[in-house]
PDB file of C-alpha atoms in Angstrom:
ATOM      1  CA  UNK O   1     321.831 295.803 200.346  1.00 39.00           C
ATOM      2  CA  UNK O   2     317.906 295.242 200.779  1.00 40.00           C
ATOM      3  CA  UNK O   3     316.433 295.383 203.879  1.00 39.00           C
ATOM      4  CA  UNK O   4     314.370 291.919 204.720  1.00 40.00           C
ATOM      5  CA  UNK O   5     312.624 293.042 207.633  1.00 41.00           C
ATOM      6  CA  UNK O   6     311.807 296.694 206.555  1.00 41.00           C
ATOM      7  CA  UNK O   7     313.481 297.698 210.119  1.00 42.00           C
ATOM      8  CA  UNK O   8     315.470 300.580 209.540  1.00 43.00           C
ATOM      9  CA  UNK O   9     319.086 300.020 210.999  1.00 42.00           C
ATOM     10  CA  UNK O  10     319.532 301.187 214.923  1.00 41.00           C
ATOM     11  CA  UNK O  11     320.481 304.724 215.133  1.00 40.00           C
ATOM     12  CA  UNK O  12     322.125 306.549 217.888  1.00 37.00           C
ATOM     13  CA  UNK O  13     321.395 310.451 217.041  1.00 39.00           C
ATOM     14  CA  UNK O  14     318.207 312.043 217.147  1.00 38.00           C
ATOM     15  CA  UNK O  15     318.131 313.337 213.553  1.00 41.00           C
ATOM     16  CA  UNK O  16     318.059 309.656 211.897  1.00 46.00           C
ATOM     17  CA  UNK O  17     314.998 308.841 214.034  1.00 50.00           C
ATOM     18  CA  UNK O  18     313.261 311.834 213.565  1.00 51.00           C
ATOM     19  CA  UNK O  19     314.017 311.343 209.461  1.00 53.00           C
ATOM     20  CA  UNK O  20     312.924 307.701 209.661  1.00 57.00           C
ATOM     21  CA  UNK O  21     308.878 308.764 210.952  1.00 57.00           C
ATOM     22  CA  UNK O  22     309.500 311.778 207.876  1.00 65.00           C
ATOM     23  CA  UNK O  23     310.277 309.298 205.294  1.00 70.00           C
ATOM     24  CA  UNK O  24     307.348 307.729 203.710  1.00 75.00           C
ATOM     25  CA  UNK O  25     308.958 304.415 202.905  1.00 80.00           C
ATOM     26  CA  UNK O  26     309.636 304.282 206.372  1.00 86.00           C
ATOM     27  CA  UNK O  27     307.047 301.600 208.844  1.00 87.00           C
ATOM     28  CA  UNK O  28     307.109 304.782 211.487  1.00 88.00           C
ATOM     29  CA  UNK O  29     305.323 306.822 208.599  1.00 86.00           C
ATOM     30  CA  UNK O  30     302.051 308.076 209.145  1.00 86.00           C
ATOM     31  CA  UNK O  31     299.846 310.518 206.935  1.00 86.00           C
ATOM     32  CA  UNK O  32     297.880 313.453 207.960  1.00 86.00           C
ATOM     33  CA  UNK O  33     294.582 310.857 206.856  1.00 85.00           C
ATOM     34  CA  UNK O  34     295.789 307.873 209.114  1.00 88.00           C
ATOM     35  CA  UNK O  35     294.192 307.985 212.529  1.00 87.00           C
ATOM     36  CA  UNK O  36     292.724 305.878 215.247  1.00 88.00           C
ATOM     37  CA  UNK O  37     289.200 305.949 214.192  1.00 86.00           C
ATOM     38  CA  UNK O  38     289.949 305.080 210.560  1.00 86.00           C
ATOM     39  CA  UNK O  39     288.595 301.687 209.052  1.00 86.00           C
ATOM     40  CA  UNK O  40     290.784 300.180 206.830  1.00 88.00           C
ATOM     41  CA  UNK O  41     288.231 297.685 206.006  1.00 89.00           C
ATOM     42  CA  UNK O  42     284.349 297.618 204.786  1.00 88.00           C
ATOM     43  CA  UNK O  43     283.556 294.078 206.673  1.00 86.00           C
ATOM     44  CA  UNK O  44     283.629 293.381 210.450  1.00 92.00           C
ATOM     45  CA  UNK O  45     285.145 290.171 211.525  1.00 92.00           C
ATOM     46  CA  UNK O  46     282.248 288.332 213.211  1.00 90.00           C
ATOM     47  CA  UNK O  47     283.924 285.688 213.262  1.00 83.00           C
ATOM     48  CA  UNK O  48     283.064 283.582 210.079  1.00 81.00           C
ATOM     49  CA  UNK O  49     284.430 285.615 207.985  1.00 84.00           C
ATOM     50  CA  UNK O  50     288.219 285.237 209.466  1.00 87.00           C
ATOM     51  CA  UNK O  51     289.692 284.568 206.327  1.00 82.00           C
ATOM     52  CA  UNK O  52     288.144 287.474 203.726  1.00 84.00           C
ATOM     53  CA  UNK O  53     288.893 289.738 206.778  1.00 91.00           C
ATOM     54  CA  UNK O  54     292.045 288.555 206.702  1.00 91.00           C
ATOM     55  CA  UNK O  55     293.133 289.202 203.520  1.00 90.00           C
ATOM     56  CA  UNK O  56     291.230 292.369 203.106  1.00 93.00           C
ATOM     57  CA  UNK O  57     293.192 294.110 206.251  1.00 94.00           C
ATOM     58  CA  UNK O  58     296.539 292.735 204.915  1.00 94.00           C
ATOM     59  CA  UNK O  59     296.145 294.219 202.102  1.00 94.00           C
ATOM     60  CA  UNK O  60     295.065 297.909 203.921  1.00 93.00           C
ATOM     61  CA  UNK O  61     297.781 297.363 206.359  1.00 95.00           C
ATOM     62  CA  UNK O  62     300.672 296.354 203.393  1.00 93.00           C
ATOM     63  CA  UNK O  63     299.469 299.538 201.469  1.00 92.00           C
ATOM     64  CA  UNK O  64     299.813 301.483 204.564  1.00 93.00           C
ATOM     65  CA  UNK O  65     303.099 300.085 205.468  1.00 93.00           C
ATOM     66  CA  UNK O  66     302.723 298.824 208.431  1.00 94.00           C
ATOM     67  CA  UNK O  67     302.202 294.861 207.996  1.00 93.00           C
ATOM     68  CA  UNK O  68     305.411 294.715 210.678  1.00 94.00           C
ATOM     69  CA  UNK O  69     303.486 295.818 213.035  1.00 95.00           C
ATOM     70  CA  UNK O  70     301.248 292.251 212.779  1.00 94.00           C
ATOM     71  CA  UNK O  71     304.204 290.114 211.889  1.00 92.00           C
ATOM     72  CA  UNK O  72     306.119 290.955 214.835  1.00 88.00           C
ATOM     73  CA  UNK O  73     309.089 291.800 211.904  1.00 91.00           C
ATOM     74  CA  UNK O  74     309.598 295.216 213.627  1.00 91.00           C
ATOM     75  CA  UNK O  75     309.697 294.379 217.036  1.00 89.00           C
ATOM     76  CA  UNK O  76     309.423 296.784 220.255  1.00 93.00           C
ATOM     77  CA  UNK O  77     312.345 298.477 221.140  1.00 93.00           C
ATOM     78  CA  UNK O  78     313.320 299.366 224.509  1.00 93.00           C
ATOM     79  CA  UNK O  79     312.120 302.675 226.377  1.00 93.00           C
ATOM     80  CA  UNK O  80     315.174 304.406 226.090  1.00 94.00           C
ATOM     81  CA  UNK O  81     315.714 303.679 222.432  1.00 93.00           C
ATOM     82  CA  UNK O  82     314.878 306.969 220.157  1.00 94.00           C
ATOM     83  CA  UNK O  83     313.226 304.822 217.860  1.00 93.00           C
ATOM     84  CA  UNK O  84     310.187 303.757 220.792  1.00 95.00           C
ATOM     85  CA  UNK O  85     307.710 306.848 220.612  1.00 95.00           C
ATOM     86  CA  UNK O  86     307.173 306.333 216.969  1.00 94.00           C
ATOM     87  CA  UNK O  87     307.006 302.058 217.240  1.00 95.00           C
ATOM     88  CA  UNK O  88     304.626 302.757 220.196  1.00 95.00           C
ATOM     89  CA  UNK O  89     302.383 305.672 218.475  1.00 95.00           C
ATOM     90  CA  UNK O  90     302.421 303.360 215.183  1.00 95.00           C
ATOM     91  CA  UNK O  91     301.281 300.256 217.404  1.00 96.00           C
ATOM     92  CA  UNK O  92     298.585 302.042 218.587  1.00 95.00           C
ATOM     93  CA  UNK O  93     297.245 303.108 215.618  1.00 95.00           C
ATOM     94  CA  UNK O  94     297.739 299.582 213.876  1.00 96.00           C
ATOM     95  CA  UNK O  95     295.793 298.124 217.462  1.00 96.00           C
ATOM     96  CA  UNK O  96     293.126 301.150 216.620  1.00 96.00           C
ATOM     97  CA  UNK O  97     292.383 299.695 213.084  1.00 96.00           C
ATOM     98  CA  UNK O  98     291.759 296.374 214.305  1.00 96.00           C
ATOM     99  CA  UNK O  99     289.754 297.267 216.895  1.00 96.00           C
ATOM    100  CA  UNK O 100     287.991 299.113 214.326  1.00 95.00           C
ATOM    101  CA  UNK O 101     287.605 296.868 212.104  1.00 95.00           C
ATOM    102  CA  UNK O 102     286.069 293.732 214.329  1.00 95.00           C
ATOM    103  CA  UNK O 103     282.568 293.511 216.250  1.00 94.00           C
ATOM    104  CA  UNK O 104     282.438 294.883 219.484  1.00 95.00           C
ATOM    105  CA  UNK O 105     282.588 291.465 221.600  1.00 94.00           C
ATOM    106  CA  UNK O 106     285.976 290.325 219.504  1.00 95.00           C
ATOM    107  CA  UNK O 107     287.298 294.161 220.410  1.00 95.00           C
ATOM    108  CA  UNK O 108     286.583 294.250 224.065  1.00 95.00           C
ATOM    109  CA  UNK O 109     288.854 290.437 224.073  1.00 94.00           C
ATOM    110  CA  UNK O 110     291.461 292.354 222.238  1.00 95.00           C
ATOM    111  CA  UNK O 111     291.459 296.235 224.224  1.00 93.00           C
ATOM    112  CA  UNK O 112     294.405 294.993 226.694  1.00 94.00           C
ATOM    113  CA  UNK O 113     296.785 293.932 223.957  1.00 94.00           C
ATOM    114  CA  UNK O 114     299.652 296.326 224.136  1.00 93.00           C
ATOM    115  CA  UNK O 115     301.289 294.858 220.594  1.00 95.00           C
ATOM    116  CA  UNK O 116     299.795 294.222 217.695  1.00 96.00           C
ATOM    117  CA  UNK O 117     301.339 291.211 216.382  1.00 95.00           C
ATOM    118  CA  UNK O 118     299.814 289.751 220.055  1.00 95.00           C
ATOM    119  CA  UNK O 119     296.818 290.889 218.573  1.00 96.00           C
ATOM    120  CA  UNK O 120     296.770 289.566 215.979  1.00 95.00           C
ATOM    121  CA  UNK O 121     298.276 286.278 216.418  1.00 94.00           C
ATOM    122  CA  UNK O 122     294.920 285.895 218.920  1.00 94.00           C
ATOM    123  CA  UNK O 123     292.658 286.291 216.684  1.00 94.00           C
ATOM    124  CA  UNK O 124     294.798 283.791 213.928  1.00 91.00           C
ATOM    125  CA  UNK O 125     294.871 281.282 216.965  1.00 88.00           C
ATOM    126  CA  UNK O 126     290.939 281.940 217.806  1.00 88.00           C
ATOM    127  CA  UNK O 127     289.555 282.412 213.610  1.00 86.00           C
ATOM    128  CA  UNK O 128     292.485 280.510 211.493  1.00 78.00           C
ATOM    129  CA  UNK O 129     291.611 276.340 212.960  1.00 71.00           C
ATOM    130  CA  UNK O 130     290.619 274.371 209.986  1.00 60.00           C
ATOM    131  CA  UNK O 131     286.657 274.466 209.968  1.00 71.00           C
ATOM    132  CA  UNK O 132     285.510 270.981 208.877  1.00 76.00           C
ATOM    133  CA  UNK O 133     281.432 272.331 208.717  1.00 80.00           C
ATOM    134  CA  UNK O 134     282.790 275.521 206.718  1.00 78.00           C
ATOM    135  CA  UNK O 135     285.267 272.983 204.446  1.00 83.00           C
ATOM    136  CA  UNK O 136     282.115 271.010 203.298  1.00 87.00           C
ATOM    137  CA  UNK O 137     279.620 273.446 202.886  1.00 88.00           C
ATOM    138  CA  UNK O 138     281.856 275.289 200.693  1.00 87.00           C
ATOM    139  CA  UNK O 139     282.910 272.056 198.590  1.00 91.00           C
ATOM    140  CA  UNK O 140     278.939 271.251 198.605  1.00 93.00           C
ATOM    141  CA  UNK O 141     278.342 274.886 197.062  1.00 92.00           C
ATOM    142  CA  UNK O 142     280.452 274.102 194.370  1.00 93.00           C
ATOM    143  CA  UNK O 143     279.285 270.975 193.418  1.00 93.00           C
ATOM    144  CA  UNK O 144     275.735 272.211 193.515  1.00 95.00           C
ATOM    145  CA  UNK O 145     276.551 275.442 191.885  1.00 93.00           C
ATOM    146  CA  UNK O 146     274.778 276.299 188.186  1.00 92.00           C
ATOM    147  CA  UNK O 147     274.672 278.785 186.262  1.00 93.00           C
ATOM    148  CA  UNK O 148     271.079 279.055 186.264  1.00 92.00           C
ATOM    149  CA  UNK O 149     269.874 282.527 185.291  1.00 94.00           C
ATOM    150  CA  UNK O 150     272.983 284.106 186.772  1.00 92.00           C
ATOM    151  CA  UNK O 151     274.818 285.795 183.640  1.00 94.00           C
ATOM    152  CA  UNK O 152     278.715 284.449 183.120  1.00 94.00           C
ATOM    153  CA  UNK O 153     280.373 287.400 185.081  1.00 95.00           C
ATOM    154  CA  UNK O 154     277.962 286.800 188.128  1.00 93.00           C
ATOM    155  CA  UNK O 155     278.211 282.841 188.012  1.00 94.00           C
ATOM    156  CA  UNK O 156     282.263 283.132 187.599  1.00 94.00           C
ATOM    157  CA  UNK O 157     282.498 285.595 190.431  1.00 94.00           C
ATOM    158  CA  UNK O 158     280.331 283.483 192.892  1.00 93.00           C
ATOM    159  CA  UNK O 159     282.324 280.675 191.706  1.00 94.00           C
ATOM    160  CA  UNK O 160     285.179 282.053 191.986  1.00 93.00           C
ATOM    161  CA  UNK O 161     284.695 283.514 195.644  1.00 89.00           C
ATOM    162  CA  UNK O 162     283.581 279.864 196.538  1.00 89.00           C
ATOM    163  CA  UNK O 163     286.853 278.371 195.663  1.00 90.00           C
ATOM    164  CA  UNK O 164     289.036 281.044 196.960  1.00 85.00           C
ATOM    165  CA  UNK O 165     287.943 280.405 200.450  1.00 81.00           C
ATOM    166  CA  UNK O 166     287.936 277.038 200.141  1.00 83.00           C
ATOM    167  CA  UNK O 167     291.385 277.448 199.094  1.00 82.00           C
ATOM    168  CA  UNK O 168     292.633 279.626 202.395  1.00 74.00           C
ATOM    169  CA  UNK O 169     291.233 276.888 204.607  1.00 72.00           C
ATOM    170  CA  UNK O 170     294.621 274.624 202.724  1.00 70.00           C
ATOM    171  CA  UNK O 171     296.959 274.709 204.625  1.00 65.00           C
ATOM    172  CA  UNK O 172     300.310 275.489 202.912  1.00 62.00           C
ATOM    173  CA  UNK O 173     302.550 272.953 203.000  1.00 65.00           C
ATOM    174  CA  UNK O 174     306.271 273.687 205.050  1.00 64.00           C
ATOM    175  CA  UNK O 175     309.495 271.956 204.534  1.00 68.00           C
ATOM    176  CA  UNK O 176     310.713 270.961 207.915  1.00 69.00           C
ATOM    177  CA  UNK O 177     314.479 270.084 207.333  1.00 66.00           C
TER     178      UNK O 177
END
């Protein structure tokens, strides 16, 4: 049966915890490349540009297998568990990366988070609110978009980029039942 969560079941020997950081599948993973200094992302959130930052370090963090670490889907365990030296070394990287990859007044708010997914539910909670100014500039852009002297590739891609943001500031609707 498939995993939901991607948390590997608890274990009680030390051989299943060491094979679960060994095994590349495995959220506890990390490669030789992955350190704290990396930058997963070419863009620093300044802080109106939440939601291409967004997506771009989902993406890096997905590929890297560690999007549990934001959702909160692979939660702490406790001190004693064998499993907590390579959650905590993993959260710090994953808290490294996005320290790396915002400006240096959103980092020093975010330096005393001790989990990521408290990370990064702050900056959701600060970046994510519907921007009314934002939501009409962009639906003014498209109206007043033309071609121009812009050939079709360039005038579809800025077209394209205009609606795609304008698109992550709809909310999706939920089912409350």
């Amino acid at each position: 049966m498939a995993r939901v969560n991607n948390r590997p079941p608890p274990t009680s020997d030390i051989s299943s915890g060491a094979s679960s950081m060994e095994d590349t599948a495995s959220p506890y993973s990390l490669q030789s490349s992955d350190h704290p200094g990396l930058v997963l992302v070419t863009h620093t959130l300044d802080g109106t540009n939440y939601s291409s930052w967004n997506r771009a370090m989902l993406l890096a963090l997905t590929a890297k297998n560690k999007s549990a670490f934001i959702y909160g889907s692979l939660p702490r365990p406790s001190n004693s568990d064998l499993l907590f030296p390579a959650w905590n070394r993993c959260n710090s990287m994953v808290i490294s990366w996005i320290l790396n990859s915002v400006s240096k007044a959103i980092a020093d708010s975010l330096v005393y988070f001790s989990n990521a997914s408290d990370a990064w539910d702050d900056l959701r909670t600060r970046f994510q609110q519907a921007n009314g100014p934002r939501i009409f500039q962009l639906k003014q852009d498209i109206s007043s978009l033309h071609q121009g002297s812009l050939d079709v590739n360039s005038y579809y891609t800025k077209l394209k980029t205009l609606c795609d943001e304008l698109q992550a500031y709809i909310p999706t609707p939920s089912c409350k039942v």
